[in-house]
Short mmCIF file of C-alpha atoms and ligand atoms in Angstrom, two decimals:
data_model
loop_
_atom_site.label_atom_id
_atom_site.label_comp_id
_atom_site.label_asym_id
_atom_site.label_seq_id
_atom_site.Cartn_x
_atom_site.Cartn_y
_atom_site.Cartn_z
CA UNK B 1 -60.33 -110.54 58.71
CA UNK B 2 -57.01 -110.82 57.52
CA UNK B 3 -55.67 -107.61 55.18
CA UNK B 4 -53.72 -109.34 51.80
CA UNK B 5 -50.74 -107.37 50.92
CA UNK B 6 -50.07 -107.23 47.09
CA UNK B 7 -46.49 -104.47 46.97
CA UNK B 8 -46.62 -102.20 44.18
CA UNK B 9 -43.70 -103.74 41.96
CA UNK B 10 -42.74 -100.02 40.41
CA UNK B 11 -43.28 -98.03 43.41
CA UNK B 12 -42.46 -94.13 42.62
CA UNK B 13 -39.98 -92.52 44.95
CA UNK B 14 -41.81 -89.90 47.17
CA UNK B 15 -41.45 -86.24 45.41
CA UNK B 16 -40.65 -83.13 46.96
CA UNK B 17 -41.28 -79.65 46.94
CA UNK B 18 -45.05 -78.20 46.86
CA UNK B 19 -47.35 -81.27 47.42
CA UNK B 20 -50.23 -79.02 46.88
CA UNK B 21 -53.67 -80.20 48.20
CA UNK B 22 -55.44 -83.76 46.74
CA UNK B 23 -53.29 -84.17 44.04
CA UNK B 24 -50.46 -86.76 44.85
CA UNK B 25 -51.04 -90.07 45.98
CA UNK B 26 -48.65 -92.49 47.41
CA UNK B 27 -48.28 -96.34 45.41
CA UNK B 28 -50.54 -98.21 47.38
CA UNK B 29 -54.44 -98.55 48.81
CA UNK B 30 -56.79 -100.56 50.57
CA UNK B 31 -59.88 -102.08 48.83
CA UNK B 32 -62.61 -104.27 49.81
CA UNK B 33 -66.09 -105.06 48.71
CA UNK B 34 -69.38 -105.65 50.13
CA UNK B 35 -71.12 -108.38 48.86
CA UNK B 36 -74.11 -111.09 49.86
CA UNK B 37 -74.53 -109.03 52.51
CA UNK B 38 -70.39 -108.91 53.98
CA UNK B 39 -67.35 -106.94 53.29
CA UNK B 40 -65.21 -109.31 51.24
CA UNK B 41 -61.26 -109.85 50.40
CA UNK B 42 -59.89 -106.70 52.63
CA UNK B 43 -56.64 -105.71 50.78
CA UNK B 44 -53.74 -103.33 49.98
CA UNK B 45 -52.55 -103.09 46.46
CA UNK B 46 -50.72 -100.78 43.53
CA UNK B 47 -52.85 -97.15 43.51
CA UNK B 48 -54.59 -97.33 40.20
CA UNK B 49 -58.03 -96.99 38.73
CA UNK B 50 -60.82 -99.82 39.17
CA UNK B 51 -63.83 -100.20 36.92
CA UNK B 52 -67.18 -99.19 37.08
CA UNK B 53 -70.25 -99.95 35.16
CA UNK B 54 -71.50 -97.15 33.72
CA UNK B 55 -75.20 -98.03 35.36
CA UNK B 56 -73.43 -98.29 38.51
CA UNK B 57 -75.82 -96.80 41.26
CA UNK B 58 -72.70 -94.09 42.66
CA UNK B 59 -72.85 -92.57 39.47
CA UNK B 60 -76.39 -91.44 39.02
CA UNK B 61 -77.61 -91.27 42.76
CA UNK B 62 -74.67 -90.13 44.54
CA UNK B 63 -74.86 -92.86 47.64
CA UNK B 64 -71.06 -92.04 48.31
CA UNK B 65 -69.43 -90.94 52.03
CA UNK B 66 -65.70 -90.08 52.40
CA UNK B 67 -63.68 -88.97 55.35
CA UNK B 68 -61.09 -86.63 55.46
CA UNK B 69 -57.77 -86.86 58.17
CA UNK B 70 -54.02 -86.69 58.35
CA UNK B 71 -50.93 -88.45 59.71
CA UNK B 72 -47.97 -86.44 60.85
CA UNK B 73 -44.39 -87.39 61.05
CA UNK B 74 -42.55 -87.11 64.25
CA UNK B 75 -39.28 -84.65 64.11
CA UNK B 76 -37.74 -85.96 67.05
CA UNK B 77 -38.15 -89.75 66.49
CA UNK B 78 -39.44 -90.41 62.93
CA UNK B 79 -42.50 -91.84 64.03
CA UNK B 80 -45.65 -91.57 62.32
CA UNK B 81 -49.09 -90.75 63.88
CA UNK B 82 -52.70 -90.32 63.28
CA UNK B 83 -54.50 -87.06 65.34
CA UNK B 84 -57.82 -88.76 66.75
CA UNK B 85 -58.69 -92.03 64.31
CA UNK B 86 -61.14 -92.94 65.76
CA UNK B 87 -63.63 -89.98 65.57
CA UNK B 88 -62.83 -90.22 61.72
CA UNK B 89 -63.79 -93.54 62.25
CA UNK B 90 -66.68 -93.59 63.93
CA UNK B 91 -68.07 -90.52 61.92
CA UNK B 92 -67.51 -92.45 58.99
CA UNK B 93 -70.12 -95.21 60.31
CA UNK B 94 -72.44 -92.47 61.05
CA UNK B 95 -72.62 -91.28 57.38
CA UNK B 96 -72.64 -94.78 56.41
CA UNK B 97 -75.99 -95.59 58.36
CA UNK B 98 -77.66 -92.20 56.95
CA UNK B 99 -77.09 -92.82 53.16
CA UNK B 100 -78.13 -96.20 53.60
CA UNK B 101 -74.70 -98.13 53.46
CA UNK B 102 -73.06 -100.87 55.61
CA UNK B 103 -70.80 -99.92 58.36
CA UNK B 104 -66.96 -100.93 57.94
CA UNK B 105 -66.22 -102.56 61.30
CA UNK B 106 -64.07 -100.10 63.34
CA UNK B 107 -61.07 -102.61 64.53
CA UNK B 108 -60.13 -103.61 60.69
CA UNK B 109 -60.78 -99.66 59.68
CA UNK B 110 -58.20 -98.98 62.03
CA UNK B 111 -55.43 -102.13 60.89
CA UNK B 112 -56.14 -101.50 57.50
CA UNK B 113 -55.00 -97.39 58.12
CA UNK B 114 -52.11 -98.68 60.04
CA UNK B 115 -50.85 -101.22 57.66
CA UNK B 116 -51.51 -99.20 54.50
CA UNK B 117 -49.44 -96.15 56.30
CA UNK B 118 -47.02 -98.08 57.41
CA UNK B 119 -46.23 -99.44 54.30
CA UNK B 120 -46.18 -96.09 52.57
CA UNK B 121 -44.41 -94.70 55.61
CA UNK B 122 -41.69 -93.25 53.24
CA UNK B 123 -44.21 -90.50 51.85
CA UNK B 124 -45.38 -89.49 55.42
CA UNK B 125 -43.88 -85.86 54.83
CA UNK B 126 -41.90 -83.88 57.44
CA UNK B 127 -44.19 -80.94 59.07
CA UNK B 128 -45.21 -78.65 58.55
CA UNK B 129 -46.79 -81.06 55.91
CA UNK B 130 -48.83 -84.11 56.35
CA UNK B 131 -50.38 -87.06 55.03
CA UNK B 132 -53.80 -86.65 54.18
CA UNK B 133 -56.06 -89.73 54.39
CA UNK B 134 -58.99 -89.87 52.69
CA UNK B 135 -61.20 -92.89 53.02
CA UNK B 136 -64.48 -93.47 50.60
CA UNK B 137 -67.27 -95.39 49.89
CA UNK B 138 -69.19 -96.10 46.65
CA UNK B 139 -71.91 -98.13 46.20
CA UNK B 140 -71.70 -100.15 42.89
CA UNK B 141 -74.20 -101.90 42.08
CA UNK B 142 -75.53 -102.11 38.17
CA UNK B 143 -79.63 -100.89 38.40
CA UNK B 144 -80.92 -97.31 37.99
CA UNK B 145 -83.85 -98.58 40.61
CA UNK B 146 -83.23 -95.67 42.86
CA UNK B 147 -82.91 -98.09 46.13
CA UNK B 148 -80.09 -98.40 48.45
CA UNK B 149 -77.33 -100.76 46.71
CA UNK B 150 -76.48 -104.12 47.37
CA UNK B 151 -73.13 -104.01 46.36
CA UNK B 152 -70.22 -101.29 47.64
CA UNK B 153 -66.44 -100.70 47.39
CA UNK B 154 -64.68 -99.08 50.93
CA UNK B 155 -61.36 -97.57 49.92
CA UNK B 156 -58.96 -95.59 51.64
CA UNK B 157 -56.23 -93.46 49.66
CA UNK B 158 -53.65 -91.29 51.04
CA UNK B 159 -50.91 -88.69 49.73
CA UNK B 160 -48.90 -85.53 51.31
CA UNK B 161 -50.50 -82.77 51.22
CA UNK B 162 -48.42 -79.20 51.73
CA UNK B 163 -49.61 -76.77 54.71
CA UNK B 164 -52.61 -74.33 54.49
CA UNK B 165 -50.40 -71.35 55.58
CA UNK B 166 -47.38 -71.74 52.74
CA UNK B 167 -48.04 -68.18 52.12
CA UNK B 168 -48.61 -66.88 55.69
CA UNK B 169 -51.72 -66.71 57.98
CA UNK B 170 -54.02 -64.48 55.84
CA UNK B 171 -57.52 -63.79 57.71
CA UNK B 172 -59.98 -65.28 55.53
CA UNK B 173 -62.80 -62.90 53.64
CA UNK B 174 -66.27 -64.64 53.97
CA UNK B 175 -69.47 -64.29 52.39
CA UNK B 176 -72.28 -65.12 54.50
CA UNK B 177 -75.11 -66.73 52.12
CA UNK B 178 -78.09 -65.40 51.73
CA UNK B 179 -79.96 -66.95 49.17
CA UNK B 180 -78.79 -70.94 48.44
CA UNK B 181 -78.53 -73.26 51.80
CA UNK B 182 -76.76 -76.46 52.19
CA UNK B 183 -78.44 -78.24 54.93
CA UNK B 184 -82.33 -78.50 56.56
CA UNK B 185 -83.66 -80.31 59.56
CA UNK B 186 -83.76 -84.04 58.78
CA UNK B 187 -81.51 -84.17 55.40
CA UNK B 188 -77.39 -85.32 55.30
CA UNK B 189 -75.64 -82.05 56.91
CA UNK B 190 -74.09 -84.12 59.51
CA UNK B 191 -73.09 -86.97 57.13
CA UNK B 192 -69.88 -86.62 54.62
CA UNK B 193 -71.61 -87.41 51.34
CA UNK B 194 -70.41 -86.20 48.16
CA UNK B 195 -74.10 -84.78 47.76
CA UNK B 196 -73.70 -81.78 49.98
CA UNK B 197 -70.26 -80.42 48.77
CA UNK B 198 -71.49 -80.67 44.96
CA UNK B 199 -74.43 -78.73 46.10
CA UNK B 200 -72.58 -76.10 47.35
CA UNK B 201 -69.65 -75.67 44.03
CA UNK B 202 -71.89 -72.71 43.01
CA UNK B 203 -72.91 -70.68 45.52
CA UNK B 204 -68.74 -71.00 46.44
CA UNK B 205 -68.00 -69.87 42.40
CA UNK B 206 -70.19 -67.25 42.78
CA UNK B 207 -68.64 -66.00 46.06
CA UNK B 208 -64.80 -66.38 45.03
CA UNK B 209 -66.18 -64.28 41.70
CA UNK B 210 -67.32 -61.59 44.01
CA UNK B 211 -63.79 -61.79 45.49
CA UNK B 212 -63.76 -63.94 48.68
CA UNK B 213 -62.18 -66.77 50.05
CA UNK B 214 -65.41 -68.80 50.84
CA UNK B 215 -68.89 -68.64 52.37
CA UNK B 216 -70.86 -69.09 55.69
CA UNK B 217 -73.57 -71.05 56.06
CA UNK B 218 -76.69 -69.78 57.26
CA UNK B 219 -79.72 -72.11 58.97
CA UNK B 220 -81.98 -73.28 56.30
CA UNK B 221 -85.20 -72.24 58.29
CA UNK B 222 -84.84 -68.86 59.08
CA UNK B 223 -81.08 -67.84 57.44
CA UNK B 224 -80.65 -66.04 60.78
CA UNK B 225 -78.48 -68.25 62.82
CA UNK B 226 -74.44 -69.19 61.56
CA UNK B 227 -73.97 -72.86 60.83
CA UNK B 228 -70.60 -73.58 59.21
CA UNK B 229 -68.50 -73.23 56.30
CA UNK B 230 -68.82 -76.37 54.34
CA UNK B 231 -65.49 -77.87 54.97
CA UNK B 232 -64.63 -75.96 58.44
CA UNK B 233 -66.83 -75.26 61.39
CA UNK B 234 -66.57 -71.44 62.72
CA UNK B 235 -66.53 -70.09 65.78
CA UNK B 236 -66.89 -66.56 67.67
CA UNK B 237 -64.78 -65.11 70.22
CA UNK B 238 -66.08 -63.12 72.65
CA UNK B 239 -64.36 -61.79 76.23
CA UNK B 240 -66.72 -64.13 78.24
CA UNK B 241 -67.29 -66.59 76.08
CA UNK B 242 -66.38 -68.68 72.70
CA UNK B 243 -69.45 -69.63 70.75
CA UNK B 244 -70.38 -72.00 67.76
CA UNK B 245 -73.52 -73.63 66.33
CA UNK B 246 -74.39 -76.77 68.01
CA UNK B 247 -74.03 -80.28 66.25
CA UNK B 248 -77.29 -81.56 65.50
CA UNK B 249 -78.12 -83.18 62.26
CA UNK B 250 -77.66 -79.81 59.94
CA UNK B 251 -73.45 -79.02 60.36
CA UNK B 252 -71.02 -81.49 60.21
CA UNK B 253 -69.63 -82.47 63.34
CA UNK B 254 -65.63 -81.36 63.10
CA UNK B 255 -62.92 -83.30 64.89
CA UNK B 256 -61.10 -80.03 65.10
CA UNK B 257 -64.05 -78.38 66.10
CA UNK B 258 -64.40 -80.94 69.11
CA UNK B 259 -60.42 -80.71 69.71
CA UNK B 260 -60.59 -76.60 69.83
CA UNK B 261 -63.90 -77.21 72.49
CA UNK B 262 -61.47 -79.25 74.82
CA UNK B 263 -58.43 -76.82 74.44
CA UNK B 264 -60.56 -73.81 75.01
CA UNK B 265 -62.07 -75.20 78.19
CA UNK B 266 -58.33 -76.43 79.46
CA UNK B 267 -57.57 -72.68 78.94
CA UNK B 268 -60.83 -72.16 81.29
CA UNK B 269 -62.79 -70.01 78.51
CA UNK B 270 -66.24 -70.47 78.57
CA UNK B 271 -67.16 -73.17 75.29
CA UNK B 272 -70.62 -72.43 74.25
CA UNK B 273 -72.56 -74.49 71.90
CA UNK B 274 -75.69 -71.98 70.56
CA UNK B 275 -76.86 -71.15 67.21
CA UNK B 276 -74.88 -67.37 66.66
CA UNK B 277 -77.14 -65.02 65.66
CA UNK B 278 -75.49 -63.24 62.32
CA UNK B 279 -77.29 -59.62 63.05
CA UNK B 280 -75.76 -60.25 66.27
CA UNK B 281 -72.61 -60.84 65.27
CA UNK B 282 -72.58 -57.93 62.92
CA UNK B 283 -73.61 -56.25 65.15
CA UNK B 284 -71.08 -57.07 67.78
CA UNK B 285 -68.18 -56.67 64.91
CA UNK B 286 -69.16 -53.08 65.08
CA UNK B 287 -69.48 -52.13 68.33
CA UNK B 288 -66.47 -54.18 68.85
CA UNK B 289 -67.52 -56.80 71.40
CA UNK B 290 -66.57 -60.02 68.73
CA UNK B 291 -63.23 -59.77 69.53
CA UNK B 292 -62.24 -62.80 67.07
CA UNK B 293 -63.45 -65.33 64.19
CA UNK B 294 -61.70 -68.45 63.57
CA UNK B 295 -62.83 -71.35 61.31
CA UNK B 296 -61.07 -74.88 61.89
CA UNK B 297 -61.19 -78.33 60.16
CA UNK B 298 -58.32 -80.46 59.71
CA UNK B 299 -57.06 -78.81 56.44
CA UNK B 300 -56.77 -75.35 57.62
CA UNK B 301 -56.38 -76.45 61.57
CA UNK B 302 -57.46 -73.47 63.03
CA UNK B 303 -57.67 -70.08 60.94
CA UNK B 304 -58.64 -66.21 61.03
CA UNK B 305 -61.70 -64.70 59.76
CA UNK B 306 -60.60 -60.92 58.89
CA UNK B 307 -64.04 -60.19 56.95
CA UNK B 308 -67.83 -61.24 56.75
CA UNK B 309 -69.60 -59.78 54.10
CA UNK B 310 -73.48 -59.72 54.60
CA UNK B 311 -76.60 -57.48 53.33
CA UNK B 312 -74.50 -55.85 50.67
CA UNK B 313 -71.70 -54.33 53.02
CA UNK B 314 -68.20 -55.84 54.15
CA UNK B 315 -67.60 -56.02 58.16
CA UNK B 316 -64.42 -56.30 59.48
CA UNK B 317 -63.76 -58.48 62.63
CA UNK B 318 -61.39 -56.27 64.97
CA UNK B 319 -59.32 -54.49 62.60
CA UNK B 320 -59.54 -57.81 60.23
CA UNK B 321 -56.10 -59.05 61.35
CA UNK B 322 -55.51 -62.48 63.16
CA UNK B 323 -56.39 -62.68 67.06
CA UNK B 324 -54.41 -63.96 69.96
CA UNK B 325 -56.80 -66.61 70.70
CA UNK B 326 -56.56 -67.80 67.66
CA UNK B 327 -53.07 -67.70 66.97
CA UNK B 328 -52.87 -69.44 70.48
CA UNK B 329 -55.07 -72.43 69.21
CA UNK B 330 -53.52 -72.68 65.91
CA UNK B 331 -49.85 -73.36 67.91
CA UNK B 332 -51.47 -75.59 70.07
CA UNK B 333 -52.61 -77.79 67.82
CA UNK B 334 -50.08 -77.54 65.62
CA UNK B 335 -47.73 -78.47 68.35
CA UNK B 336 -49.59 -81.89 69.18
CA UNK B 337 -49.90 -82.92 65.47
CA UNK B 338 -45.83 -82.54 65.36
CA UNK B 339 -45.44 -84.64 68.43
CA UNK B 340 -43.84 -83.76 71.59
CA UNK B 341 -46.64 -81.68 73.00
CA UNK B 342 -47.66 -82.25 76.35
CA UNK B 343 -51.18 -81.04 76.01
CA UNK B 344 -53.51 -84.64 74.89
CA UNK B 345 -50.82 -86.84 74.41
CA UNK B 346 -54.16 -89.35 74.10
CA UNK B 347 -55.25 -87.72 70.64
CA UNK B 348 -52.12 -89.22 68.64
CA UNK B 349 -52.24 -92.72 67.73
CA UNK B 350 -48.61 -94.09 66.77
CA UNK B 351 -48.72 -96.34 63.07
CA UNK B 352 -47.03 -99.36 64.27
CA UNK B 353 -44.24 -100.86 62.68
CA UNK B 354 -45.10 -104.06 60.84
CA UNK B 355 -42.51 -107.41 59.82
CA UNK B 356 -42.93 -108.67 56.83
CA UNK B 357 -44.50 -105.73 54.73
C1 PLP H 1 -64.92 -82.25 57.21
C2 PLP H 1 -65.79 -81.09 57.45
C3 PLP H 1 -65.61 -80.18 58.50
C4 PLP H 1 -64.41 -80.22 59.41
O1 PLP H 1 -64.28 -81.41 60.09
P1 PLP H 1 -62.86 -81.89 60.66
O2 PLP H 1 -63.14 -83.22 61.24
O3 PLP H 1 -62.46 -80.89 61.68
O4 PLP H 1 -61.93 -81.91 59.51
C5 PLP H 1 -66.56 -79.19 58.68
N1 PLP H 1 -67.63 -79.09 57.87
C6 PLP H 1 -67.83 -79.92 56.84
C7 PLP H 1 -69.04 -79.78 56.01
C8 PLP H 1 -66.92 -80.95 56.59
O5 PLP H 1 -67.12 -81.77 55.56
#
């Protein structure tokens, strides 16, 4: 399918200074619908709002995926890339097939981020800032039958986004959470649907109230075993081994998380993939043998954990200031994202140039 380009006529000058997170975006994005039963009139056009019916099924039954991922500008050459498309990609068909909505094919996901980057290449920002891409699906149609939707809009926008650590690396304060859950056995964990992260706005209020940064998630079961944060998996450093929940259909299954798995076992440290106990853990914060925490996703890459707070008492992670490990990760990965790294040169795709655009 061939992508029509319609240029933005008044297209705004990129800004500078603090981009922020989520709140600048550049003058163009790339719409289709779905339709009869195929995606229809693939397209980049002017940013600006489209209309929806106010019985439109998105709105009252939440059947909505995004996906969240960055391009990085090259310092030595000005190129642009893209860290690992096409797990974004592919994820994003995987939520798509549990909420019940048809799968973008993965070749014209892929030409539709190149062209639509490409053509806003100008905003790509210089690191250590990035381009954050964040593609979405609605459905649309008009019916408050709650049924999957016939009709859907795919969209991808983009904008710079400033770096997590503006302010310096500061270990993170965690509240493991002991009473709400946000994912059992057999419901949308592993799926990005808007669902799960407006399920978990209060139990985050209440913990930022309390006075830290953001909570752990526990296993809806038996709240015994460490899942993940809600927008960053976690892991636990140990000297024998580095351990994280497994994927399975209750955490979401990070890119970064897979890309700090591959690093880690490069490094030959032993990756393991079991549900973490959390009275183990405490436990092992204590007596000292948790010699790290790090959460990672691809807004915060890869950060510290100074604090956990569980059963009414605060528990500091090895003195609560950032480990070597994870420092160690954190520059690796920020290295490949810049370019020029020689560790996976294979996780960067390079936005082509494009005539004519
Ligand atoms: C996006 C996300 C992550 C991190 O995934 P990355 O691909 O590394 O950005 C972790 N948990 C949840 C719930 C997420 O939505």
């Amino acid at each position: 399918m061939d992508i029509k380009v319609t240029l933005n006529p008044n297209p705004q000058t990129p800004p500078t200074g603090d981009f922020g997170f989520g709140q600048l975006f550049t003058p163009h994005m790339f719409l289709m619908e779905y339709h009869d039963g195929q995606w229809e009139n693939p397209r980049i056009q002017p940013y600006g709002p489209f209309e929806l019916d106010p019985a439109a099924k998105v709105l009252h039954y939440g059947q909505e995926i995004f996906e969240g991922m960055k391009a990085y500008r090259n310092a030595a050459d000005d190129s642009v890339h893209m860290f690992r498309p096409d797990k974004n990609i592919a994820r994003f068909n995987i939520s798509c097939e549990r909420m019940c909505m048809p799968p973008v094919d993965e070749k014209l996901f892929a030409r539709a981020l190149d062209l639509l980057i490409d053509i806003d290449r100008a905003w790509v920002p210089s690191s250590p800032n990035a381009l954050y891409i964040r593609p979405t699906m609605i459905s649309t149609q008009v019916g408050l039958g709650v049924k999957a939707s016939t009709d859907y809009i795919f969209y991808i926008i983009i904008g710079p986004v400033g770096s997590y650590f503006k302010g310096g690396v500061n270990p993170l304060r965690l509240r493991v959470e002991e009473k709400y859950v946000r994912s059992a056995h057999g419901g949308t964990g592993f799926a990005k649907t808007g669902g799960n992260y407006s399920a978990s706005l209060l139990p985050i209020q209440k913990a930022q109230a309390a006075g830290y940064d953001n909570i752990v998630w526990l296993d809806a079961k038996e709240m015994k075993f460490v899942e993940e944060m809600g927008a960053m998996n976690i892991c636990f450093v140990y000297d024998d081994k580095v351990q994280t929940a497994p994927t399975g259909d209750t955490i979401l299954n990070g890119v970064t998380r897979d890309s700090v798995g591959v690093l880690l076992r490069d490094l030959g440290h032993n990756w393991v993939e079991e549900p973490p106990a959390i009275d183990q853990i405490i436990e092992d914060a204590h007596s000292g043998k948790l010699k790290e925490v790090f959460a990672c996703g691809t807004a915060a890459v890869v950060t510290p954990v100074g604090v956990m707070h569980y059963k009414g008492a605060d528990h500091k992670i090895a003195g609560g200031g950032e480990g070597p490990l994870t420092l160690q990760l954190r520059e690796a990965l920020t290295g490949i994202h810049a370019g020029g790294s020689e560790l996976h040169p294979e996780w960067l795709h390079v936005v082509p140039t494009f005539e004519n655009v």
